[in-house]
C-alpha cells in the first residue's frame, strides 16, 4: 500500500532492435527529462522506468511483464509517460483500450514524440486517430511482406534463416556483402540427405520412431549440422523424403500436408 499520497510518474519503454536511438537508456532519459521539467514541479514523484526487453510489439501492453506492472501500479492522479507512441502499443484495439481504461481510472497518459496528453479532450482525439493510422500502416507493411515471401517461395529463394530439410543456403545477404542484391540461394545438402535417406530406410523396415531417435543419438556415421534426434524431426525427415525434399521452410506445415496425403506406418 502506498503511504505517500503524491501522484506518481511511471515511465515505460520497449526494446527496439532496429533503431539505436530507441535503446533503453535513450527512452529512459527522454521520459525522465519530461518528468523533471513538466511533472516534478507539480508535485509528481518519480515511480521508476519499466522496460520490456524481448517482447513482440503484437503482444498487448497489459500482457507484457513490465507493461502489466505499470498497468497494475497506476492509481488515480498518476501519470504514464512513453517516449514514443509505438513503444507501448502496436494495435488500435490495444492502444485505445489501455488509454481509455487509464483515463477512466483518472491516470493520464503522455506520449512525448507527439506531445499527447490523454488528460485533455484534444489529446484523446489525437491518440485515437494516430493509433488508427499506425494500424493501417502496419497492415500495408504486412501485405507487402506476404507478397515478397510468396515471390521468393515461387522462385525457390530462401525465405527464413533456416533452410528446408535436405537443403542448405549459400551466398550472402546484400546488407552483409555491400551489394545491391542478395546472392543467397538454396543448394542440395548431400550430407543431410544421406542421413534422411537412412532414416527413411529404417522407417520402411518397420523400426519405430522412438527407436530411430535412439539410433540418431548414438550414430556418428552420418554427420549432420541439424539435430534430428527427436520424434518430430524424424517425422519431418520421412515427410521430406516422400515429398521429394520440397523447398518448404515451414516444417510443421509440410508435415501436416504430408499427413493429409500419405498415411505413415504406425509406430
Coordinates of C-alpha atoms in Angstrom, one line a residue:
X1 CA 0.0 0.0 0.0
X2 CA 1.3 3.5 -0.9
X3 CA 1.8 5.7 2.1
X4 CA 2.9 8.8 0.1
X5 CA -0.3 10.4 -1.3
X6 CA 1.5 12.4 -4.0
X7 CA 0.8 11.3 -7.6
X8 CA 3.4 9.1 -9.3
X9 CA 5.0 9.2 -12.8
X10 CA 5.7 5.8 -14.3
X11 CA 8.0 5.7 -17.4
X12 CA 7.7 2.8 -19.9
X13 CA 9.8 1.6 -22.8
X14 CA 10.2 -1.4 -25.0
X15 CA 13.2 -2.8 -26.7
X16 CA 13.9 -1.9 -30.4
X17 CA 16.5 -4.0 -32.3
X18 CA 16.3 -1.8 -35.4
X19 CA 17.0 1.8 -34.2
X20 CA 19.7 2.6 -31.7
X21 CA 18.0 5.9 -30.7
X22 CA 15.3 3.7 -29.1
X23 CA 17.6 2.0 -26.7
X24 CA 16.6 1.6 -23.0
X25 CA 19.0 4.5 -22.0
X26 CA 17.6 6.8 -24.7
X27 CA 14.0 6.1 -23.9
X28 CA 14.5 6.4 -20.1
X29 CA 16.5 9.7 -20.5
X30 CA 13.7 11.3 -22.5
X31 CA 10.9 10.2 -20.2
X32 CA 12.8 11.3 -17.0
X33 CA 13.7 14.7 -18.6
X34 CA 10.0 15.2 -19.3
X35 CA 9.1 14.3 -15.7
X36 CA 11.7 16.7 -14.3
X37 CA 10.5 19.6 -16.5
X38 CA 6.8 19.2 -16.5
X39 CA 5.6 16.9 -13.7
X40 CA 8.0 17.2 -10.8
X41 CA 7.3 20.9 -10.4
X42 CA 3.6 19.9 -9.9
X43 CA 4.4 17.6 -7.0
X44 CA 4.5 14.4 -9.1
X45 CA 7.2 12.0 -7.8
X46 CA 9.2 9.5 -9.9
X47 CA 8.0 5.9 -9.8
X48 CA 10.6 4.4 -12.0
X49 CA 11.2 3.3 -15.6
X50 CA 9.7 0.0 -16.7
X51 CA 11.2 -1.6 -19.7
X52 CA 10.3 -4.8 -21.6
X53 CA 13.3 -6.3 -23.3
X54 CA 12.4 -9.1 -25.7
X55 CA 8.7 -8.8 -26.4
X56 CA 6.9 -8.6 -29.7
X57 CA 5.0 -5.4 -30.4
X58 CA 1.9 -7.5 -31.2
X59 CA 1.7 -8.6 -27.5
X60 CA -0.8 -6.4 -25.7
X61 CA 0.6 -3.9 -23.3
X62 CA -1.1 -5.4 -20.2
X63 CA 0.2 -8.8 -21.1
X64 CA 3.9 -7.8 -21.1
X65 CA 5.8 -8.3 -17.9
X66 CA 6.7 -4.7 -17.3
X67 CA 3.7 -3.2 -19.0
X68 CA 1.5 -5.2 -16.7
X69 CA 3.3 -3.8 -13.7
X70 CA 2.7 -0.2 -14.8
X71 CA -0.9 -1.1 -15.6
X72 CA -1.4 -2.5 -12.1
X73 CA 0.6 0.1 -10.1
X74 CA -1.0 3.2 -11.6
X75 CA -3.6 4.9 -9.4
X76 CA -5.9 7.9 -9.8
X77 CA -3.9 11.0 -10.4
X78 CA -0.8 9.1 -11.6
X79 CA 0.9 9.6 -15.0
X80 CA 2.3 7.1 -17.5
X81 CA 4.9 8.5 -19.8
X82 CA 6.4 7.0 -23.0
X83 CA 9.0 8.4 -25.4
X84 CA 7.1 7.2 -28.5
X85 CA 3.6 6.0 -29.1
X86 CA 4.8 2.8 -30.8
X87 CA 6.7 1.6 -27.7
X88 CA 3.6 0.6 -25.7
X89 CA 1.1 -0.2 -28.5
X90 CA 1.1 -1.9 -31.8
X91 CA -2.7 -2.1 -32.5
X92 CA -5.6 0.3 -32.3
X93 CA -7.5 -2.1 -30.1
X94 CA -4.7 -2.4 -27.5
X95 CA -3.9 1.3 -27.5
X96 CA -7.4 2.7 -27.3
X97 CA -8.4 0.1 -24.7
X98 CA -5.5 0.8 -22.4
X99 CA -5.6 4.6 -22.7
X100 CA -9.4 4.6 -22.1
X101 CA -9.0 2.3 -19.1
X102 CA -6.3 4.5 -17.7
X103 CA -8.4 7.6 -18.3
X104 CA -11.4 6.0 -16.5
X105 CA -9.1 5.4 -13.6
X106 CA -8.0 9.1 -13.8
X107 CA -4.5 8.1 -14.9
X108 CA -3.0 10.4 -17.5
X109 CA -1.0 9.0 -20.5
X110 CA 1.7 11.1 -22.2
X111 CA 3.5 10.3 -25.5
X112 CA 6.5 12.6 -25.9
X113 CA 7.0 12.2 -29.7
X114 CA 3.6 13.7 -30.4
X115 CA 3.2 15.9 -27.3
X116 CA 0.0 14.0 -26.5
X117 CA -1.6 14.2 -23.1
X118 CA -4.7 12.0 -22.7
X119 CA -5.9 14.2 -19.9
X120 CA -7.1 16.7 -22.5
X121 CA -10.0 16.3 -25.0
X122 CA -7.7 17.1 -27.9
X123 CA -5.2 14.6 -26.6
X124 CA -7.8 11.8 -26.5
X125 CA -8.8 12.7 -30.1
X126 CA -5.2 12.7 -31.4
X127 CA -4.4 9.4 -29.7
X128 CA -7.3 7.6 -31.3
X129 CA -6.6 9.0 -34.8
X130 CA -2.8 8.3 -34.7
X131 CA -3.2 4.8 -33.4
X132 CA -5.6 4.1 -36.3
X133 CA -3.1 5.5 -38.8
X134 CA -0.3 3.3 -37.3
X135 CA -2.5 0.2 -37.6
X136 CA -3.2 1.0 -41.3
X137 CA 0.5 1.4 -42.0
X138 CA 1.3 -1.9 -40.3
X139 CA -1.5 -3.7 -42.3
X140 CA 0.1 -2.3 -45.6
X141 CA 3.6 -3.4 -44.4
X142 CA 2.3 -6.9 -43.6
X143 CA 0.6 -7.2 -47.0
X144 CA 3.9 -6.2 -48.8
X145 CA 5.8 -8.7 -46.7
X146 CA 3.4 -11.5 -47.6
X147 CA 3.8 -10.7 -51.3
X148 CA 7.6 -10.8 -51.0
X149 CA 7.5 -14.1 -49.2
X150 CA 5.2 -15.6 -51.9
X151 CA 7.5 -14.4 -54.7
X152 CA 10.6 -15.9 -53.0
X153 CA 8.9 -19.2 -52.4
X154 CA 7.7 -19.3 -56.0
X155 CA 11.3 -18.8 -57.4
X156 CA 13.0 -21.1 -54.9
X157 CA 14.7 -18.4 -53.0
X158 CA 15.4 -18.5 -49.2
X159 CA 12.7 -17.0 -47.0
X160 CA 13.8 -17.5 -43.4
X161 CA 17.1 -18.1 -41.6
X162 CA 16.9 -21.9 -41.7
X163 CA 16.8 -23.8 -44.9
X164 CA 14.3 -26.7 -45.6
X165 CA 15.4 -30.2 -44.8
X166 CA 17.7 -31.5 -47.4
X167 CA 18.8 -28.1 -48.5
X168 CA 21.4 -25.5 -47.4
X169 CA 21.8 -21.8 -48.1
X170 CA 24.8 -20.4 -49.8
X171 CA 25.6 -16.8 -50.7
X172 CA 25.4 -13.6 -48.7
X173 CA 22.8 -11.0 -47.9
X174 CA 23.0 -7.7 -49.7
X175 CA 23.5 -5.9 -46.4
X176 CA 26.4 -8.1 -45.4
X177 CA 28.2 -8.0 -48.8
X178 CA 27.6 -4.4 -49.7
X179 CA 26.0 -5.4 -53.0
X180 CA 22.6 -4.2 -54.3
X181 CA 21.1 -7.7 -54.3
X182 CA 21.3 -10.8 -52.1
X183 CA 23.1 -13.8 -53.6
X184 CA 21.6 -16.3 -51.2
X185 CA 20.0 -19.4 -52.7
X186 CA 19.2 -23.0 -51.9
X187 CA 21.5 -25.8 -52.9
X188 CA 21.2 -29.5 -52.2
X189 CA 22.8 -30.6 -48.8
X190 CA 24.1 -34.0 -49.7
X191 CA 25.2 -35.0 -46.2
X192 CA 21.9 -34.1 -44.7
X193 CA 20.0 -36.1 -47.4
X194 CA 22.2 -39.1 -46.8
X195 CA 21.0 -39.1 -43.2
X196 CA 17.4 -38.5 -44.2
X197 CA 17.6 -41.4 -46.7
X198 CA 18.9 -43.7 -43.8
X199 CA 16.1 -42.5 -41.5
X200 CA 13.6 -43.3 -44.2
X201 CA 15.1 -46.7 -44.9
X202 CA 14.9 -47.6 -41.2
X203 CA 11.3 -46.5 -41.1
X204 CA 10.4 -48.6 -44.1
X205 CA 12.0 -51.6 -42.4
X206 CA 9.4 -51.2 -39.7
X207 CA 11.6 -49.5 -37.0
X208 CA 9.5 -47.4 -34.6
X209 CA 10.2 -43.7 -34.5
X210 CA 11.4 -43.8 -30.8
X211 CA 13.9 -46.5 -31.8
X212 CA 15.1 -44.3 -34.7
X213 CA 15.6 -41.4 -32.3
X214 CA 17.8 -43.6 -30.1
X215 CA 19.8 -44.6 -33.1
X216 CA 20.3 -41.0 -34.1
X217 CA 21.5 -40.1 -30.6
X218 CA 24.3 -42.7 -30.9
X219 CA 25.2 -42.8 -34.6
X220 CA 28.3 -40.9 -35.9
X221 CA 28.4 -42.3 -39.4
X222 CA 26.2 -39.6 -40.9
X223 CA 27.4 -36.1 -40.0
X224 CA 24.6 -33.5 -39.9
X225 CA 24.6 -30.0 -38.5
X226 CA 20.9 -30.1 -37.9
X227 CA 19.6 -32.1 -34.9
X228 CA 17.1 -34.8 -36.0
X229 CA 17.2 -36.9 -32.8
X230 CA 13.6 -36.3 -31.7
X231 CA 10.2 -37.6 -32.7
X232 CA 9.0 -34.6 -34.7
X233 CA 12.3 -34.3 -36.6
X234 CA 12.1 -38.0 -37.6
X235 CA 8.6 -37.4 -38.9
X236 CA 9.8 -34.3 -40.7
X237 CA 12.6 -36.3 -42.4
X238 CA 10.2 -39.0 -43.6
X239 CA 7.8 -36.4 -44.9
X240 CA 10.6 -34.5 -46.7
X241 CA 11.9 -37.7 -48.4
X242 CA 8.4 -38.9 -49.5
X243 CA 7.6 -35.4 -50.9
X244 CA 10.8 -35.1 -52.8
X245 CA 12.6 -32.6 -50.5
X246 CA 10.3 -29.6 -51.2
X247 CA 11.6 -26.1 -50.6
X248 CA 9.0 -25.7 -47.8
X249 CA 10.6 -23.7 -45.0
X250 CA 7.7 -24.3 -42.7
X251 CA 8.4 -27.8 -41.4
X252 CA 5.2 -28.1 -39.4
X253 CA 3.0 -27.1 -42.4
X254 CA 4.9 -29.6 -44.6
X255 CA 4.3 -32.5 -42.2
X256 CA 0.6 -31.5 -41.9
X257 CA 0.3 -31.6 -45.7
X258 CA 2.1 -34.9 -45.8
X259 CA -0.1 -36.5 -43.2
X260 CA -3.2 -35.5 -45.3
X261 CA -1.8 -37.1 -48.4
X262 CA 0.1 -40.1 -47.1
X263 CA -0.7 -42.4 -44.1
X264 CA 2.6 -43.2 -42.4
X265 CA 3.4 -46.6 -40.9
X266 CA 2.2 -47.0 -37.3
X267 CA 4.8 -46.5 -34.6

